[in-house]
Tab-separated table of C-alpha atoms and ligand atoms in Angstrom:
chain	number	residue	atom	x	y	z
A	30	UNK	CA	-4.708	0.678	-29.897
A	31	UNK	CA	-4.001	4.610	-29.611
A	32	UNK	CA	-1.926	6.155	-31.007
A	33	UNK	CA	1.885	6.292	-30.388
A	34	UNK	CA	3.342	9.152	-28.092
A	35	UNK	CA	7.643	9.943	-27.425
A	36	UNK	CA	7.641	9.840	-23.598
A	37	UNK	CA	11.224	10.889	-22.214
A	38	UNK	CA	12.119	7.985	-19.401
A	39	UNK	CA	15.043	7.964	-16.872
A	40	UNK	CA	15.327	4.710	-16.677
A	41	UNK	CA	18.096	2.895	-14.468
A	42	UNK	CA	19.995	6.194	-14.576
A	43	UNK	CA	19.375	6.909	-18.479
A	44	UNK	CA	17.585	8.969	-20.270
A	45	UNK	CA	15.672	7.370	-22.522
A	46	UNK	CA	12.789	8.953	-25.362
A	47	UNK	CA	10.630	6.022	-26.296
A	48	UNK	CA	7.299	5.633	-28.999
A	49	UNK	CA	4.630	4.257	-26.405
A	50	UNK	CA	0.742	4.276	-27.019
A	51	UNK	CA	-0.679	7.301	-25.574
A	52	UNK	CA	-2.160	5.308	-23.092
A	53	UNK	CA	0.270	2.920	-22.034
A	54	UNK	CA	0.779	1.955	-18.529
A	55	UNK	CA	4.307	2.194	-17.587
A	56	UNK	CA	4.538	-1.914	-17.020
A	57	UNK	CA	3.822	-2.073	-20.905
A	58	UNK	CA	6.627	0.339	-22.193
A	59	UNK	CA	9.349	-1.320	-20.336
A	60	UNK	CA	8.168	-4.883	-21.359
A	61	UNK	CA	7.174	-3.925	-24.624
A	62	UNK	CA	9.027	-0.894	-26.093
A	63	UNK	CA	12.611	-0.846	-23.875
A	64	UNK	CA	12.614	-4.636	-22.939
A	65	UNK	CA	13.519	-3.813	-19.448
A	66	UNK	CA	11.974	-7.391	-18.276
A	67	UNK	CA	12.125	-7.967	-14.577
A	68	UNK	CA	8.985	-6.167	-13.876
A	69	UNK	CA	6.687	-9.202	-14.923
A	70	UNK	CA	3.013	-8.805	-16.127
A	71	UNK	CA	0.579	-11.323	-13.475
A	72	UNK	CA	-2.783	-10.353	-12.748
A	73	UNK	CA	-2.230	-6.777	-14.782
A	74	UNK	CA	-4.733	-5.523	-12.218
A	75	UNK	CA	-3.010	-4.302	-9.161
A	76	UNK	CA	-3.304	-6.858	-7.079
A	77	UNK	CA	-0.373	-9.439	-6.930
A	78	UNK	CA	2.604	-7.091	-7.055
A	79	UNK	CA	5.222	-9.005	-9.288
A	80	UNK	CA	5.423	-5.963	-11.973
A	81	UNK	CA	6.135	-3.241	-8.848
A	82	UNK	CA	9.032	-0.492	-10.032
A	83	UNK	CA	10.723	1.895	-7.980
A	84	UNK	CA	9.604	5.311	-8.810
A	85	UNK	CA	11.043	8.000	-6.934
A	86	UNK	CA	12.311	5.510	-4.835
A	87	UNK	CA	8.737	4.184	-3.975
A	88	UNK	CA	7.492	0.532	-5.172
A	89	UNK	CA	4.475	1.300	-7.723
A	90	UNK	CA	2.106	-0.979	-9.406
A	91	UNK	CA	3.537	-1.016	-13.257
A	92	UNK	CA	0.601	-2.193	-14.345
A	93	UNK	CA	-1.375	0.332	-13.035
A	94	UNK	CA	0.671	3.247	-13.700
A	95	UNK	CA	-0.014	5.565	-17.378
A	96	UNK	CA	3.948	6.237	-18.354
A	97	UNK	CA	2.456	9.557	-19.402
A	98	UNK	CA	2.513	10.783	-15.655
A	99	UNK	CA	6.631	8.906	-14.922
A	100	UNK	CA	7.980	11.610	-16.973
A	101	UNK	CA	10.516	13.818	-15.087
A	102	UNK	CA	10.464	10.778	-12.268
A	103	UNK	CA	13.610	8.379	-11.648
A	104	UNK	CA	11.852	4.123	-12.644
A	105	UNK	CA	14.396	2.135	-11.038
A	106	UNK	CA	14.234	-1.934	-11.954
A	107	UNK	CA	15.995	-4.840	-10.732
A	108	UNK	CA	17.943	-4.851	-13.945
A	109	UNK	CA	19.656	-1.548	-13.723
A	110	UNK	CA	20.256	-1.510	-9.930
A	111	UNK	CA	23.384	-3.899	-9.887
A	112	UNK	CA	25.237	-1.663	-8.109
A	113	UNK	CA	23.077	-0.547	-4.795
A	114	UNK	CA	24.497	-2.124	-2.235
A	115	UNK	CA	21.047	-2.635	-0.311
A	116	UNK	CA	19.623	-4.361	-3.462
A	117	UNK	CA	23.424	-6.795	-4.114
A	118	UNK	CA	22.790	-7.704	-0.136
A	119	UNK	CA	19.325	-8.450	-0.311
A	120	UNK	CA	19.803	-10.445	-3.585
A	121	UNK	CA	22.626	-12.317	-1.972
A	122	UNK	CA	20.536	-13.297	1.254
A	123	UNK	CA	17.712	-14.237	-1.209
A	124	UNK	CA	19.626	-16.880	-3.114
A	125	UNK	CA	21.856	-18.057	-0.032
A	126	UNK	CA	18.298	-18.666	1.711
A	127	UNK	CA	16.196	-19.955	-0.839
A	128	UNK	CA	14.107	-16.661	-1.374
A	129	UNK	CA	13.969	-17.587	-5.163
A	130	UNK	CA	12.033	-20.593	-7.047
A	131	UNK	CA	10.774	-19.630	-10.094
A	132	UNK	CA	11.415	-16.134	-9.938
A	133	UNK	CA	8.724	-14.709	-11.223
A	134	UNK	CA	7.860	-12.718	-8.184
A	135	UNK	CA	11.630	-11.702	-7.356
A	136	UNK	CA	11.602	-8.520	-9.177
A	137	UNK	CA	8.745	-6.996	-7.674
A	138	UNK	CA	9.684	-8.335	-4.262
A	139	UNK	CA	13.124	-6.975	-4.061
A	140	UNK	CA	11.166	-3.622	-4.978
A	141	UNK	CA	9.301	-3.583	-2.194
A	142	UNK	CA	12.390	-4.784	0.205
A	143	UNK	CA	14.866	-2.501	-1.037
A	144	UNK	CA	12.544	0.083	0.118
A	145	UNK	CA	12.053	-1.351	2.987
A	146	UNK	CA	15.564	-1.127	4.170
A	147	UNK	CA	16.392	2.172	2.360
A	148	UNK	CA	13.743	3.718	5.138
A	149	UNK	CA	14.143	1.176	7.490
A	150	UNK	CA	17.221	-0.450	8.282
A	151	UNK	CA	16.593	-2.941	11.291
A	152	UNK	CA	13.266	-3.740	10.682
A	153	UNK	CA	11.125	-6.221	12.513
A	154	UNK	CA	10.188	-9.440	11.322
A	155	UNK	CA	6.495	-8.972	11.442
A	156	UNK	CA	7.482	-5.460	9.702
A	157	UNK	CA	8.940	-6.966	7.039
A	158	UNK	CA	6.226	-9.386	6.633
A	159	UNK	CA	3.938	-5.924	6.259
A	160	UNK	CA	6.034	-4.559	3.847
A	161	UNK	CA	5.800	-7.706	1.339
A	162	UNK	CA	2.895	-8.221	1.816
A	163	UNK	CA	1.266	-6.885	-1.458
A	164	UNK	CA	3.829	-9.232	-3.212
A	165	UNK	CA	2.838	-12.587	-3.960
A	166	UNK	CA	4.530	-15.524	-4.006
A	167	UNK	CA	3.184	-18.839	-5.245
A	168	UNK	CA	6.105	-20.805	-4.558
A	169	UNK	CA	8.236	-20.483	-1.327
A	170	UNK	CA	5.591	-20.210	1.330
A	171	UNK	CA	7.592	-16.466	2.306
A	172	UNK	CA	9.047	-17.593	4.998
A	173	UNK	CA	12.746	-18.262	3.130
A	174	UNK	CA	12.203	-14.673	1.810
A	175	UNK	CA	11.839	-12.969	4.828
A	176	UNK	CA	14.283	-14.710	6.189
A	177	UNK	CA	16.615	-12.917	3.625
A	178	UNK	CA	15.139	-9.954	4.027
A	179	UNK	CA	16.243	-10.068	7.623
A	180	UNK	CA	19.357	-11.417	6.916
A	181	UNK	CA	20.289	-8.406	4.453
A	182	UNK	CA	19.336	-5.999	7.157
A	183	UNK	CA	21.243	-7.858	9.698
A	184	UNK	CA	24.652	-7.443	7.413
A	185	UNK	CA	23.835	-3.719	6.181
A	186	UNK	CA	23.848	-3.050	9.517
A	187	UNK	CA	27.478	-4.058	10.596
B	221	LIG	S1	0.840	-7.326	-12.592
B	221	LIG	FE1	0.730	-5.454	-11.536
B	221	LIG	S2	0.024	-5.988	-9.578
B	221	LIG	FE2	-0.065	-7.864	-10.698
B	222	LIG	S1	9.450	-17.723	-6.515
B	222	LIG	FE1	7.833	-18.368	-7.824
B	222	LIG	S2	6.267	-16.908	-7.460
B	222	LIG	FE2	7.780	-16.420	-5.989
């Protein structure tokens, strides 16, 4: 394993120095080092989006990302973003409609919709079907979580 670096993190709106391998990805140090757990660990290889994090405001791959280059950038999770009102809608919608099973996917999917929304507020339903679509989800067949992804649009924009 290499050797530990201090990487400073804002993280959900704190600052944060943490001891990381040198060469972690940025999926590792917020499982492993700061326990920040809803970005889950699937393939680890880029491919079925349940670890994505907002940095900047843009859904990355976790896994896939060194947390030597997120210094100086803003990692938003699902667990630190109780208070955005896009994300509380769209987490509303996807209980109310059955969006969530096991849950292992939700994380990374409410990623990818809160961004969604943030740059496009009425989107269409085939566009919202583009936008998860590098999220994977082995239990609801999608079509319960685009309905709320619709329905979350639908109410942000009254
Ligand atoms: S765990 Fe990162 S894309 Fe699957
Ligand atoms: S709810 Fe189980 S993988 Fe999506």
């Amino acid at each position: 394993m290499a050797k530990k670096q201090l990487f400073s993190l804002s993280v959900n709106g704190e600052e944060v120095d943490v001891a990381s391998p040198s060469d972690a990805t940025l999926l590792e140090t917020l499982r492993e080092d700061l326990r920040v757990l809803s970005p889950k660990r699937g393939c680890n290889q880029g491919v079925c989006g349940a670890c994505t994090v907002l940095v900047d405001g843009v859904p990355v791959r976790s896994c896939l990302t060194l947390t030597a280059l997120c210094e100086g950038h803003d990692i938003g999770t699902v667990d630190g973003m109780g208070e955005d009102p896009i994300l509380a809608t769209l987490q509303k919608h996807m209980v109310e409609k059955g969006g969530v099973q096991c849950g292992f996917c939700t994380g990374g999917m409410l990623m990818s919709a809160r961004n969604l929304l943030a740059e496009t507020p009425r989107p269409s339903r085939d566009t919202v079907k583009s936008a998860l679509s590098g999220n994977i989800c082995r239990c609801t067949g999608y079509r319960t979580i685009v309905d709320a992804v619709c329905g979350a649009a639908e109410e942000l924009a009254q």
